[in-house]
Amino acid sequence: MTQVSVSPARLIGRIDRNMFGGFVEHLGRCIYGGLYDEGSPLSDANGFRTDVLGLLRDLRMGVLRWPGGNFVSNYHWTDGIGPRDERPRRPELAWHDEESNRFGTDEFLAYCAELGTEPCICLNMGTGTLREALDWIEYCNGTGDTHWANLRRANGHPEPYNVRYWGLGNEMYGEWQVGALSAEEYVREATRWARAIKMLDPEAKLISCGLNGWNDWDQTVVDGLAPFVDYHSVHLYTGSDDYWTNVLQPHQAERAIATTKALLQRAAYAHDLDQAPRIAYDEWNVWFRQHGAGLEERYSHADALAVGTYLNIFVRNCDWVTMANLAQMVNAIAPIVTAADGVAVQPIYYPVLLHARAALDAGADTHVDGPAVSPALPPDASRWGHRIADLGPFTVVDAASSVTDHMDRVAVTLVNRSPEPEETRIVLRDFVFSGPAAVTTVTEGPADGGDLPGIAAARVTEGTEDLSGGAVVLTLPPQSFTVVEAAITRE
Ligand code: AHR
């Protein structure tokens, strides 16, 4: 038996819709043949696949990051504007491909407008220059009678795009990154960029490159850049063929958030900042199977449980994680898979959809008391090698919750990682449920039930649960993700 105690009056912080963000990179079939497919009967006049657009719209992403990822470190944005047939093809260094540049800044920003999503553009700090970055920002946001702003107008967009979020490079620490830097070099360079960008556009929100919070890189970069940026990023992927490792490894995100937060608080104190930068968890997902072939990971139901847990962790830390971007959205390590004549969603789509739908205005304190596991995990269980044993034991049920500003509704998201059903009782502190609960549950689908060959299916069921002694009592199916939504009033 598990008891989940929700305290609506003990708020963690507001939930920024940017927590439900996405990321699309010029990688494999993410853009070309994914969300953008010129000439396809499934595309609109812009070349946007309407079936993909529909599925992405349902995810209500607050923000969409682009164009990389590793790709950006050799991307020159001026290649991707103006008449499409005149754009240069270039060698693509990160994924050993070629870039046609047919999808560029105007296409991306039109796509964000279609989705109703804020854009987040990552700048090229590999082979790109500060000059190029300033020009890009002027092209997007300039209101004056200046060259790049006028070129945007000439390219068909009279109004500024008002792009707010700009990444100061991508993973500049990695030897896989074109133009990688040491932490000290990055701080020096990114400080120059940040100062100049804020001169051009004081409204720009900047994101410094981060890793996982417990790395020397993060310490040096946060110490150096905290006065100049609005966010420090975290990138963390997990995943394993070992079931328990796979479903528990997202708890590494709790370590990443805690250590990054400590660095940010320390830097805010040292630099006497009014407010510490927040965390942009701008790449996260399960990813361990595919490292070639466009990273076309095929996701399992266990992966969906891991994804549901990641989002629970972000909700529980919503005062610090004010942006998070699922990497990625289409075909490459993605919930959405396209074929020439159709589209399918993988099991990880559902926790993302249901979390984004259920999340209310503010995260609320949630305590779980119940059976726990501390499995002995194989040391080589993950390609990424993140240790987690020291973070356990973990309750088999993971939970998070949110409430409305009016304190009249609660949404609780529950992941039962156990292979057994788990009797679960949800109780409120200082509040009472004022009606039955709506319950949506995701379980493993039929083996061959996916909409495209090789894509696993999920089963989503909806129902209501009457109160039992003032509590919502449910039997969570084995290995399931559940959303419970109900009206509440103060006791
Ligand atoms: O999302 C795939 C890759 O993972 C990104 O390009 C890079 O930033 C990270 O290493």
Short mmCIF file of C-alpha atoms and ligand atoms in Angstrom, two decimals:
data_model
loop_
_atom_site.label_atom_id
_atom_site.label_comp_id
_atom_site.label_asym_id
_atom_site.label_seq_id
_atom_site.Cartn_x
_atom_site.Cartn_y
_atom_site.Cartn_z
CA MET A 1 0.00 0.00 0.00
CA THR A 2 1.30 3.45 -0.95
CA GLN A 3 0.06 6.70 0.52
CA VAL A 4 0.53 9.91 -1.46
CA SER A 5 0.00 13.03 0.68
CA VAL A 6 -0.51 16.25 -1.25
CA SER A 7 -0.27 19.62 0.52
CA PRO A 8 -1.93 22.18 -1.78
CA ALA A 9 -1.05 24.98 0.63
CA ARG A 10 2.65 24.13 0.54
CA LEU A 11 3.49 25.44 -2.90
CA ILE A 12 6.85 24.72 -4.48
CA GLY A 13 6.60 27.46 -7.08
CA ARG A 14 4.83 28.37 -10.29
CA ILE A 15 4.99 25.92 -13.15
CA ASP A 16 6.51 27.66 -16.13
CA ARG A 17 4.97 26.25 -19.32
CA ASN A 18 8.48 26.23 -20.72
CA MET A 19 8.96 23.11 -18.59
CA PHE A 20 6.97 21.38 -21.31
CA GLY A 21 9.38 22.34 -24.04
CA GLY A 22 10.78 20.53 -27.03
CA PHE A 23 13.92 20.40 -29.10
CA VAL A 24 14.36 19.80 -32.83
CA GLU A 25 17.76 19.51 -34.48
CA HIS A 26 18.97 19.19 -38.04
CA LEU A 27 19.74 15.54 -37.44
CA GLY A 28 18.67 12.51 -39.49
CA ARG A 29 14.95 12.80 -40.26
CA CYS A 30 13.99 15.19 -37.48
CA ILE A 31 13.53 18.24 -39.73
CA TYR A 32 13.76 16.96 -43.32
CA GLY A 33 11.30 14.12 -43.84
CA GLY A 34 10.08 14.69 -40.30
CA LEU A 35 8.32 17.91 -39.45
CA TYR A 36 9.28 19.44 -42.83
CA ASP A 37 8.56 17.49 -45.99
CA GLU A 38 8.33 19.62 -49.11
CA GLY A 39 6.17 18.07 -51.79
CA SER A 40 4.56 15.50 -49.50
CA PRO A 41 0.77 15.22 -49.88
CA LEU A 42 0.70 15.29 -46.08
CA SER A 43 2.35 18.73 -45.96
CA ASP A 44 0.81 22.18 -46.12
CA ALA A 45 1.92 24.97 -48.47
CA ASN A 46 4.89 25.72 -46.18
CA GLY A 47 6.10 22.12 -46.38
CA PHE A 48 5.05 21.47 -42.77
CA ARG A 49 3.69 17.97 -42.22
CA THR A 50 0.20 18.63 -40.88
CA ASP A 51 -0.03 15.26 -39.10
CA VAL A 52 3.16 16.04 -37.16
CA LEU A 53 1.98 19.58 -36.44
CA GLY A 54 -1.26 18.23 -34.98
CA LEU A 55 0.54 15.82 -32.65
CA LEU A 56 3.03 18.49 -31.55
CA ARG A 57 0.26 21.02 -30.96
CA ASP A 58 -1.40 18.59 -28.57
CA LEU A 59 1.78 18.62 -26.47
CA ARG A 60 1.29 22.36 -25.80
CA MET A 61 5.01 23.03 -25.77
CA GLY A 62 5.86 26.31 -24.10
CA VAL A 63 9.13 26.57 -26.00
CA LEU A 64 10.92 24.85 -28.89
CA ARG A 65 14.72 24.78 -29.10
CA TRP A 66 16.49 24.73 -32.49
CA PRO A 67 18.67 24.16 -34.64
CA GLY A 68 20.94 22.03 -32.43
CA GLY A 69 22.40 20.35 -30.57
CA ASN A 70 25.73 19.43 -32.00
CA PHE A 71 24.58 20.58 -35.44
CA VAL A 72 24.59 24.24 -34.44
CA SER A 73 28.32 24.40 -33.83
CA ASN A 74 28.99 24.60 -37.55
CA TYR A 75 25.71 26.24 -38.62
CA HIS A 76 25.81 29.59 -40.36
CA TRP A 77 22.33 31.01 -40.20
CA THR A 78 22.75 33.29 -43.22
CA ASP A 79 22.92 30.12 -45.37
CA GLY A 80 19.31 29.44 -44.40
CA ILE A 81 17.52 32.65 -45.41
CA GLY A 82 16.27 34.05 -48.70
CA PRO A 83 15.09 32.15 -51.82
CA ARG A 84 15.30 28.44 -51.05
CA ASP A 85 16.72 27.35 -54.35
CA GLU A 86 19.65 29.71 -53.97
CA ARG A 87 20.69 28.51 -50.54
CA PRO A 88 24.05 26.72 -50.35
CA ARG A 89 24.40 23.03 -49.48
CA ARG A 90 27.10 22.54 -46.86
CA PRO A 91 28.97 19.64 -45.28
CA GLU A 92 27.38 18.79 -41.95
CA LEU A 93 30.08 17.90 -39.43
CA ALA A 94 28.22 16.76 -36.32
CA TRP A 95 26.26 13.91 -37.88
CA HIS A 96 28.35 13.37 -41.05
CA ASP A 97 25.66 14.53 -43.41
CA GLU A 98 24.91 17.38 -45.80
CA GLU A 99 22.75 20.37 -45.00
CA SER A 100 20.47 21.74 -47.72
CA ASN A 101 19.53 24.82 -45.70
CA ARG A 102 15.99 24.65 -47.08
CA PHE A 103 14.66 24.90 -43.55
CA GLY A 104 16.12 28.00 -41.90
CA THR A 105 15.28 30.79 -39.49
CA ASP A 106 12.10 32.04 -41.19
CA GLU A 107 10.80 28.49 -41.60
CA PHE A 108 11.53 27.67 -37.95
CA LEU A 109 9.88 30.82 -36.67
CA ALA A 110 6.84 30.25 -38.89
CA TYR A 111 6.68 26.74 -37.45
CA CYS A 112 6.74 28.06 -33.88
CA ALA A 113 3.95 30.49 -34.76
CA GLU A 114 1.89 27.58 -36.14
CA LEU A 115 2.40 25.72 -32.88
CA GLY A 116 1.83 28.74 -30.65
CA THR A 117 5.22 28.01 -29.09
CA GLU A 118 8.05 30.36 -28.10
CA PRO A 119 11.28 29.80 -30.02
CA CYS A 120 14.63 29.21 -28.35
CA ILE A 121 17.58 29.55 -30.71
CA CYS A 122 20.95 28.10 -29.85
CA LEU A 123 23.87 30.16 -31.14
CA ASN A 124 26.91 28.76 -32.91
CA MET A 125 29.89 29.19 -30.59
CA GLY A 126 31.90 26.58 -32.49
CA THR A 127 32.69 28.10 -35.87
CA GLY A 128 30.37 31.08 -35.46
CA THR A 129 31.44 34.58 -34.48
CA LEU A 130 29.96 37.12 -32.12
CA ARG A 131 29.29 39.32 -35.12
CA GLU A 132 27.22 36.56 -36.74
CA ALA A 133 25.28 36.04 -33.52
CA LEU A 134 24.47 39.73 -33.22
CA ASP A 135 23.37 39.80 -36.85
CA TRP A 136 21.08 36.81 -36.22
CA ILE A 137 19.46 38.55 -33.26
CA GLU A 138 19.09 41.76 -35.27
CA TYR A 139 17.50 39.77 -38.12
CA CYS A 140 14.98 38.22 -35.73
CA ASN A 141 14.23 41.10 -33.41
CA GLY A 142 15.47 44.35 -34.96
CA THR A 143 12.93 47.18 -35.19
CA GLY A 144 15.21 49.86 -36.65
CA ASP A 145 16.11 50.83 -40.18
CA THR A 146 19.15 48.54 -40.17
CA HIS A 147 20.54 46.01 -42.62
CA TRP A 148 19.51 42.68 -41.10
CA ALA A 149 16.14 43.92 -39.84
CA ASN A 150 15.46 45.23 -43.34
CA LEU A 151 16.49 41.90 -44.85
CA ARG A 152 13.95 40.16 -42.62
CA ARG A 153 11.32 42.58 -43.94
CA ALA A 154 12.43 41.92 -47.51
CA ASN A 155 12.14 38.18 -46.80
CA GLY A 156 8.48 38.66 -45.98
CA HIS A 157 8.37 39.34 -42.26
CA PRO A 158 7.76 43.03 -41.49
CA GLU A 159 7.24 42.54 -37.76
CA PRO A 160 10.08 41.50 -35.45
CA TYR A 161 9.87 37.88 -34.30
CA ASN A 162 10.79 38.82 -30.73
CA VAL A 163 12.84 35.70 -30.08
CA ARG A 164 13.51 35.81 -26.32
CA TYR A 165 15.61 32.73 -25.59
CA TRP A 166 19.15 32.35 -26.91
CA GLY A 167 21.55 29.57 -26.03
CA LEU A 168 25.23 30.50 -25.70
CA GLY A 169 26.42 27.51 -27.68
CA ASN A 170 25.73 23.80 -27.28
CA GLU A 171 27.75 21.40 -25.12
CA MET A 172 30.90 23.41 -25.69
CA TYR A 173 32.71 21.06 -23.27
CA GLY A 174 32.53 17.99 -25.50
CA GLU A 175 35.26 16.71 -27.77
CA TRP A 176 32.39 15.79 -30.14
CA GLN A 177 31.54 19.47 -30.44
CA VAL A 178 32.96 21.43 -33.36
CA GLY A 179 35.13 24.10 -31.76
CA ALA A 180 34.92 22.76 -28.19
CA LEU A 181 36.41 24.98 -25.49
CA SER A 182 37.81 24.56 -22.01
CA ALA A 183 35.58 25.89 -19.24
CA GLU A 184 37.84 28.91 -18.79
CA GLU A 185 37.86 29.67 -22.51
CA TYR A 186 34.09 29.31 -22.63
CA VAL A 187 33.57 31.69 -19.72
CA ARG A 188 35.80 34.28 -21.38
CA GLU A 189 34.11 33.97 -24.75
CA ALA A 190 30.52 33.67 -23.49
CA THR A 191 30.99 36.72 -21.23
CA ARG A 192 31.93 38.81 -24.29
CA TRP A 193 28.93 37.45 -26.19
CA ALA A 194 26.48 37.95 -23.33
CA ARG A 195 27.52 41.55 -22.76
CA ALA A 196 27.22 42.43 -26.43
CA ILE A 197 23.91 40.59 -26.92
CA LYS A 198 22.32 42.42 -24.00
CA MET A 199 23.51 45.72 -25.48
CA LEU A 200 21.72 44.91 -28.71
CA ASP A 201 18.66 43.32 -27.10
CA PRO A 202 18.26 43.89 -23.36
CA GLU A 203 15.22 41.59 -23.38
CA ALA A 204 17.27 38.59 -24.53
CA LYS A 205 17.27 35.66 -22.09
CA LEU A 206 20.56 33.82 -22.25
CA ILE A 207 21.38 30.20 -21.45
CA SER A 208 24.88 29.08 -20.55
CA CYS A 209 26.06 25.58 -21.51
CA GLY A 210 25.85 23.08 -18.71
CA LEU A 211 26.39 19.39 -18.25
CA ASN A 212 25.00 17.79 -15.11
CA GLY A 213 25.80 20.07 -12.18
CA TRP A 214 28.33 17.77 -10.53
CA ASN A 215 31.06 18.39 -13.07
CA ASP A 216 33.99 20.81 -12.82
CA TRP A 217 32.75 22.42 -16.03
CA ASP A 218 29.51 23.50 -14.36
CA GLN A 219 31.31 24.91 -11.36
CA THR A 220 33.64 27.09 -13.42
CA VAL A 221 30.95 28.17 -15.86
CA VAL A 222 28.32 29.00 -13.25
CA ASP A 223 30.88 30.92 -11.16
CA GLY A 224 31.96 32.90 -14.19
CA LEU A 225 28.69 33.44 -16.05
CA ALA A 226 25.97 33.71 -13.38
CA PRO A 227 25.97 37.53 -13.55
CA PHE A 228 25.44 37.46 -17.32
CA VAL A 229 22.89 34.73 -17.98
CA ASP A 230 19.28 33.95 -17.12
CA TYR A 231 19.62 30.17 -17.22
CA HIS A 232 22.29 27.53 -16.88
CA SER A 233 21.51 24.36 -18.80
CA VAL A 234 21.55 20.70 -17.86
CA HIS A 235 21.82 17.91 -20.43
CA LEU A 236 21.22 14.41 -19.22
CA TYR A 237 20.12 11.26 -20.99
CA THR A 238 19.50 7.93 -19.33
CA GLY A 239 18.48 4.44 -20.38
CA SER A 240 19.31 0.79 -20.10
CA ASP A 241 18.12 -2.65 -21.17
CA ASP A 242 18.04 -3.46 -17.46
CA TYR A 243 14.47 -2.64 -16.41
CA TRP A 244 15.15 -1.21 -12.95
CA THR A 245 18.09 0.82 -14.14
CA ASN A 246 16.01 2.21 -16.97
CA VAL A 247 13.07 3.29 -14.84
CA LEU A 248 15.07 4.56 -11.86
CA GLN A 249 17.91 6.32 -13.63
CA PRO A 250 15.89 9.52 -14.21
CA HIS A 251 16.41 10.13 -10.48
CA GLN A 252 19.84 11.30 -11.58
CA ALA A 253 17.96 14.40 -12.69
CA GLU A 254 17.28 15.10 -9.01
CA ARG A 255 21.02 15.08 -8.34
CA ALA A 256 21.64 17.27 -11.40
CA ILE A 257 19.02 19.79 -10.26
CA ALA A 258 20.22 19.80 -6.66
CA THR A 259 23.89 20.29 -7.52
CA THR A 260 23.19 22.87 -10.24
CA LYS A 261 20.94 24.76 -7.85
CA ALA A 262 23.66 24.76 -5.21
CA LEU A 263 26.17 26.17 -7.71
CA LEU A 264 23.70 28.84 -8.82
CA GLN A 265 22.85 29.86 -5.25
CA ARG A 266 26.51 30.05 -4.35
CA ALA A 267 27.27 32.17 -7.40
CA ALA A 268 24.29 34.43 -6.77
CA TYR A 269 25.59 35.06 -3.27
CA ALA A 270 29.18 35.58 -4.37
CA HIS A 271 28.16 38.02 -7.11
CA ASP A 272 25.43 39.68 -5.03
CA LEU A 273 22.76 38.97 -7.64
CA ASP A 274 19.12 39.84 -6.96
CA GLN A 275 18.06 36.52 -8.41
CA ALA A 276 20.05 33.41 -9.27
CA PRO A 277 19.80 32.18 -12.88
CA ARG A 278 17.34 29.30 -13.27
CA ILE A 279 17.86 25.84 -14.75
CA ALA A 280 17.10 25.20 -18.42
CA TYR A 281 17.06 21.40 -18.58
CA ASP A 282 17.30 21.80 -22.31
CA GLU A 283 18.05 18.22 -23.33
CA TRP A 284 16.56 15.21 -21.57
CA ASN A 285 15.19 11.83 -22.58
CA VAL A 286 15.77 8.13 -22.54
CA TRP A 287 18.43 7.41 -25.15
CA PHE A 288 20.79 4.45 -25.19
CA ARG A 289 20.08 2.21 -28.17
CA GLN A 290 20.77 4.13 -31.35
CA HIS A 291 23.95 6.05 -32.02
CA GLY A 292 23.86 5.98 -35.81
CA ALA A 293 21.14 5.99 -38.45
CA GLY A 294 19.58 9.27 -37.41
CA LEU A 295 19.21 8.13 -33.79
CA GLU A 296 15.91 6.47 -34.62
CA GLU A 297 15.36 5.03 -31.16
CA ARG A 298 12.45 2.63 -30.79
CA TYR A 299 10.87 3.21 -27.41
CA SER A 300 9.38 0.71 -25.02
CA HIS A 301 6.77 1.02 -22.34
CA ALA A 302 9.51 1.03 -19.68
CA ASP A 303 10.96 4.11 -21.37
CA ALA A 304 7.57 5.79 -21.02
CA LEU A 305 7.70 5.18 -17.25
CA ALA A 306 11.14 6.82 -17.16
CA VAL A 307 9.83 9.82 -19.12
CA GLY A 308 6.86 10.16 -16.74
CA THR A 309 9.32 10.14 -13.84
CA TYR A 310 11.52 12.85 -15.40
CA LEU A 311 8.49 15.12 -15.69
CA ASN A 312 7.46 14.38 -12.10
CA ILE A 313 10.95 15.45 -11.05
CA PHE A 314 10.67 18.71 -13.00
CA VAL A 315 7.28 19.47 -11.41
CA ARG A 316 8.74 18.76 -7.95
CA ASN A 317 11.52 21.24 -8.75
CA CYS A 318 9.45 23.80 -10.63
CA ASP A 319 10.94 26.69 -8.63
CA TRP A 320 14.30 25.98 -10.30
CA VAL A 321 13.52 24.15 -13.53
CA THR A 322 11.78 26.88 -15.49
CA MET A 323 12.61 25.41 -18.88
CA ALA A 324 12.99 21.78 -19.97
CA ASN A 325 13.20 20.48 -23.52
CA LEU A 326 12.49 16.92 -24.52
CA ALA A 327 15.25 15.85 -26.90
CA GLN A 328 13.97 15.41 -29.46
CA MET A 329 10.48 15.61 -30.98
CA VAL A 330 10.42 13.91 -34.40
CA ASN A 331 12.18 10.72 -35.60
CA ALA A 332 15.53 11.33 -33.83
CA ILE A 333 15.16 10.01 -30.24
CA ALA A 334 11.58 11.16 -30.49
CA PRO A 335 7.99 10.43 -29.46
CA ILE A 336 6.77 11.03 -33.04
CA VAL A 337 7.80 8.86 -35.99
CA THR A 338 6.99 9.62 -39.60
CA ALA A 339 6.74 7.51 -42.74
CA ALA A 340 6.06 8.82 -46.23
CA ASP A 341 2.39 7.97 -45.83
CA GLY A 342 1.72 8.26 -42.13
CA VAL A 343 2.75 9.03 -38.62
CA ALA A 344 2.86 7.18 -35.31
CA VAL A 345 3.54 7.97 -31.71
CA GLN A 346 5.81 5.91 -29.48
CA PRO A 347 4.92 5.03 -25.87
CA ILE A 348 6.91 8.01 -24.51
CA TYR A 349 4.44 10.36 -26.23
CA TYR A 350 1.73 9.66 -23.66
CA PRO A 351 3.38 10.78 -20.40
CA VAL A 352 4.52 13.95 -22.17
CA LEU A 353 1.01 14.61 -23.50
CA LEU A 354 -0.74 13.82 -20.23
CA HIS A 355 1.72 15.78 -18.07
CA ALA A 356 1.43 18.84 -20.31
CA ARG A 357 -2.34 18.56 -20.24
CA ALA A 358 -2.65 17.97 -16.51
CA ALA A 359 -0.16 20.48 -15.10
CA LEU A 360 -1.86 23.32 -13.25
CA ASP A 361 -0.49 26.68 -12.14
CA ALA A 362 1.85 25.71 -9.30
CA GLY A 363 3.67 22.65 -8.04
CA ALA A 364 2.51 21.40 -4.62
CA ASP A 365 4.44 19.50 -1.99
CA THR A 366 3.85 15.76 -2.40
CA HIS A 367 5.06 13.06 -0.06
CA VAL A 368 5.07 9.38 -0.97
CA ASP A 369 5.12 6.72 1.70
CA GLY A 370 5.18 3.13 0.50
CA PRO A 371 7.20 0.15 -0.59
CA ALA A 372 10.61 1.01 -1.93
CA VAL A 373 13.27 -0.71 -3.99
CA SER A 374 17.03 -0.46 -3.92
CA PRO A 375 17.95 -2.92 -6.58
CA ALA A 376 21.53 -3.90 -7.20
CA LEU A 377 22.03 -2.33 -10.59
CA PRO A 378 24.53 -3.71 -13.06
CA PRO A 379 27.55 -1.36 -13.09
CA ASP A 380 27.59 -1.25 -16.88
CA ALA A 381 23.85 -0.85 -17.12
CA SER A 382 24.00 2.43 -18.95
CA ARG A 383 26.02 3.79 -21.78
CA TRP A 384 25.99 7.06 -19.91
CA GLY A 385 27.33 5.44 -16.74
CA HIS A 386 25.34 7.48 -14.25
CA ARG A 387 25.48 5.94 -10.79
CA ILE A 388 22.16 5.98 -8.97
CA ALA A 389 22.41 3.46 -6.16
CA ASP A 390 23.48 6.19 -3.74
CA LEU A 391 20.25 8.10 -4.42
CA GLY A 392 17.95 5.23 -3.43
CA PRO A 393 16.00 3.53 -2.06
CA PHE A 394 13.21 4.64 -4.38
CA THR A 395 9.51 4.25 -3.67
CA VAL A 396 7.99 2.06 -6.36
CA VAL A 397 5.41 4.80 -6.90
CA ASP A 398 6.78 8.18 -7.94
CA ALA A 399 4.43 11.16 -7.68
CA ALA A 400 4.14 14.89 -8.25
CA SER A 401 1.22 17.27 -8.09
CA SER A 402 0.06 20.72 -9.06
CA VAL A 403 -2.82 23.02 -8.10
CA THR A 404 -4.64 25.99 -9.61
CA ASP A 405 -4.04 29.52 -8.40
CA HIS A 406 -7.60 29.47 -7.04
CA MET A 407 -6.72 26.34 -5.08
CA ASP A 408 -9.78 24.60 -6.45
CA ARG A 409 -8.24 21.78 -8.47
CA VAL A 410 -5.40 19.34 -8.07
CA ALA A 411 -3.63 17.11 -10.60
CA VAL A 412 -1.48 14.22 -9.40
CA THR A 413 0.82 12.29 -11.73
CA LEU A 414 1.84 8.83 -10.58
CA VAL A 415 4.31 6.33 -12.00
CA ASN A 416 4.07 2.78 -10.68
CA ARG A 417 7.41 1.19 -11.55
CA SER A 418 6.52 -2.08 -9.84
CA PRO A 419 5.74 -5.17 -11.92
CA GLU A 420 2.88 -5.68 -9.45
CA PRO A 421 -0.32 -3.65 -9.03
CA GLU A 422 0.03 -1.11 -6.23
CA GLU A 423 -2.88 -0.09 -4.01
CA THR A 424 -2.49 3.69 -3.68
CA ARG A 425 -4.32 6.16 -1.46
CA ILE A 426 -4.14 9.88 -2.25
CA VAL A 427 -4.89 12.18 0.68
CA LEU A 428 -4.88 15.97 0.98
CA ARG A 429 -3.43 18.05 3.82
CA ASP A 430 -5.62 21.02 4.97
CA PHE A 431 -7.88 20.50 1.94
CA VAL A 432 -10.56 17.98 0.97
CA PHE A 433 -11.60 16.50 -2.34
CA SER A 434 -14.93 17.99 -3.35
CA GLY A 435 -15.93 15.39 -5.92
CA PRO A 436 -14.90 12.20 -7.66
CA ALA A 437 -11.56 12.08 -9.43
CA ALA A 438 -10.95 11.75 -13.16
CA VAL A 439 -8.34 9.05 -13.75
CA THR A 440 -6.31 8.52 -16.92
CA THR A 441 -3.99 5.53 -17.06
CA VAL A 442 -1.33 4.46 -19.54
CA THR A 443 -0.32 0.81 -19.63
CA GLU A 444 1.59 -1.34 -22.08
CA GLY A 445 -0.31 -1.74 -25.32
CA PRO A 446 -0.75 -4.75 -27.56
CA ALA A 447 2.56 -5.89 -29.03
CA ASP A 448 1.64 -5.18 -32.63
CA GLY A 449 -0.73 -2.30 -31.95
CA GLY A 450 1.44 0.61 -33.15
CA ASP A 451 0.36 2.71 -36.08
CA LEU A 452 3.56 1.98 -38.03
CA PRO A 453 5.53 -1.29 -38.19
CA GLY A 454 8.01 -1.66 -35.35
CA ILE A 455 6.38 1.01 -33.19
CA ALA A 456 5.13 -0.16 -29.79
CA ALA A 457 1.66 0.82 -28.71
CA ALA A 458 0.32 2.10 -25.42
CA ARG A 459 -3.14 1.65 -23.95
CA VAL A 460 -4.79 4.76 -22.50
CA THR A 461 -7.89 4.32 -20.36
CA GLU A 462 -10.06 6.97 -18.76
CA GLY A 463 -12.47 6.67 -15.86
CA THR A 464 -13.63 8.21 -12.61
CA GLU A 465 -13.00 7.17 -9.04
CA ASP A 466 -15.41 7.95 -6.19
CA LEU A 467 -14.00 9.07 -2.88
CA SER A 468 -13.41 6.53 -0.20
CA GLY A 469 -13.23 7.95 3.32
CA GLY A 470 -12.24 11.35 1.88
CA ALA A 471 -9.35 9.86 -0.10
CA VAL A 472 -8.90 8.76 -3.69
CA VAL A 473 -8.01 5.10 -3.53
CA LEU A 474 -6.86 3.34 -6.67
CA THR A 475 -5.09 0.24 -7.74
CA LEU A 476 -2.30 1.41 -9.99
CA PRO A 477 -1.76 -1.27 -12.64
CA PRO A 478 1.69 -2.83 -12.86
CA GLN A 479 4.14 -0.57 -14.70
CA SER A 480 1.73 2.24 -15.34
CA PHE A 481 1.50 6.02 -15.60
CA THR A 482 -1.61 7.60 -14.10
CA VAL A 483 -3.05 11.11 -13.88
CA VAL A 484 -5.62 11.87 -11.18
CA GLU A 485 -7.50 15.16 -11.45
CA ALA A 486 -10.07 16.42 -8.96
CA ALA A 487 -11.80 19.46 -7.52
CA ILE A 488 -10.70 20.45 -4.01
CA THR A 489 -11.71 22.92 -1.30
CA ARG A 490 -10.04 24.17 1.83
CA GLU A 491 -10.95 22.10 4.89
O1 AHR B 1 20.06 15.21 -28.98
C1 AHR B 1 21.18 14.57 -29.56
C2 AHR B 1 22.49 15.21 -29.18
O2 AHR B 1 22.75 14.99 -27.83
C3 AHR B 1 22.55 16.70 -29.31
O3 AHR B 1 22.86 17.10 -30.59
C4 AHR B 1 23.66 17.07 -28.38
O4 AHR B 1 23.51 18.36 -27.84
C5 AHR B 1 23.63 15.98 -27.34
O5 AHR B 1 24.89 15.43 -27.17
#
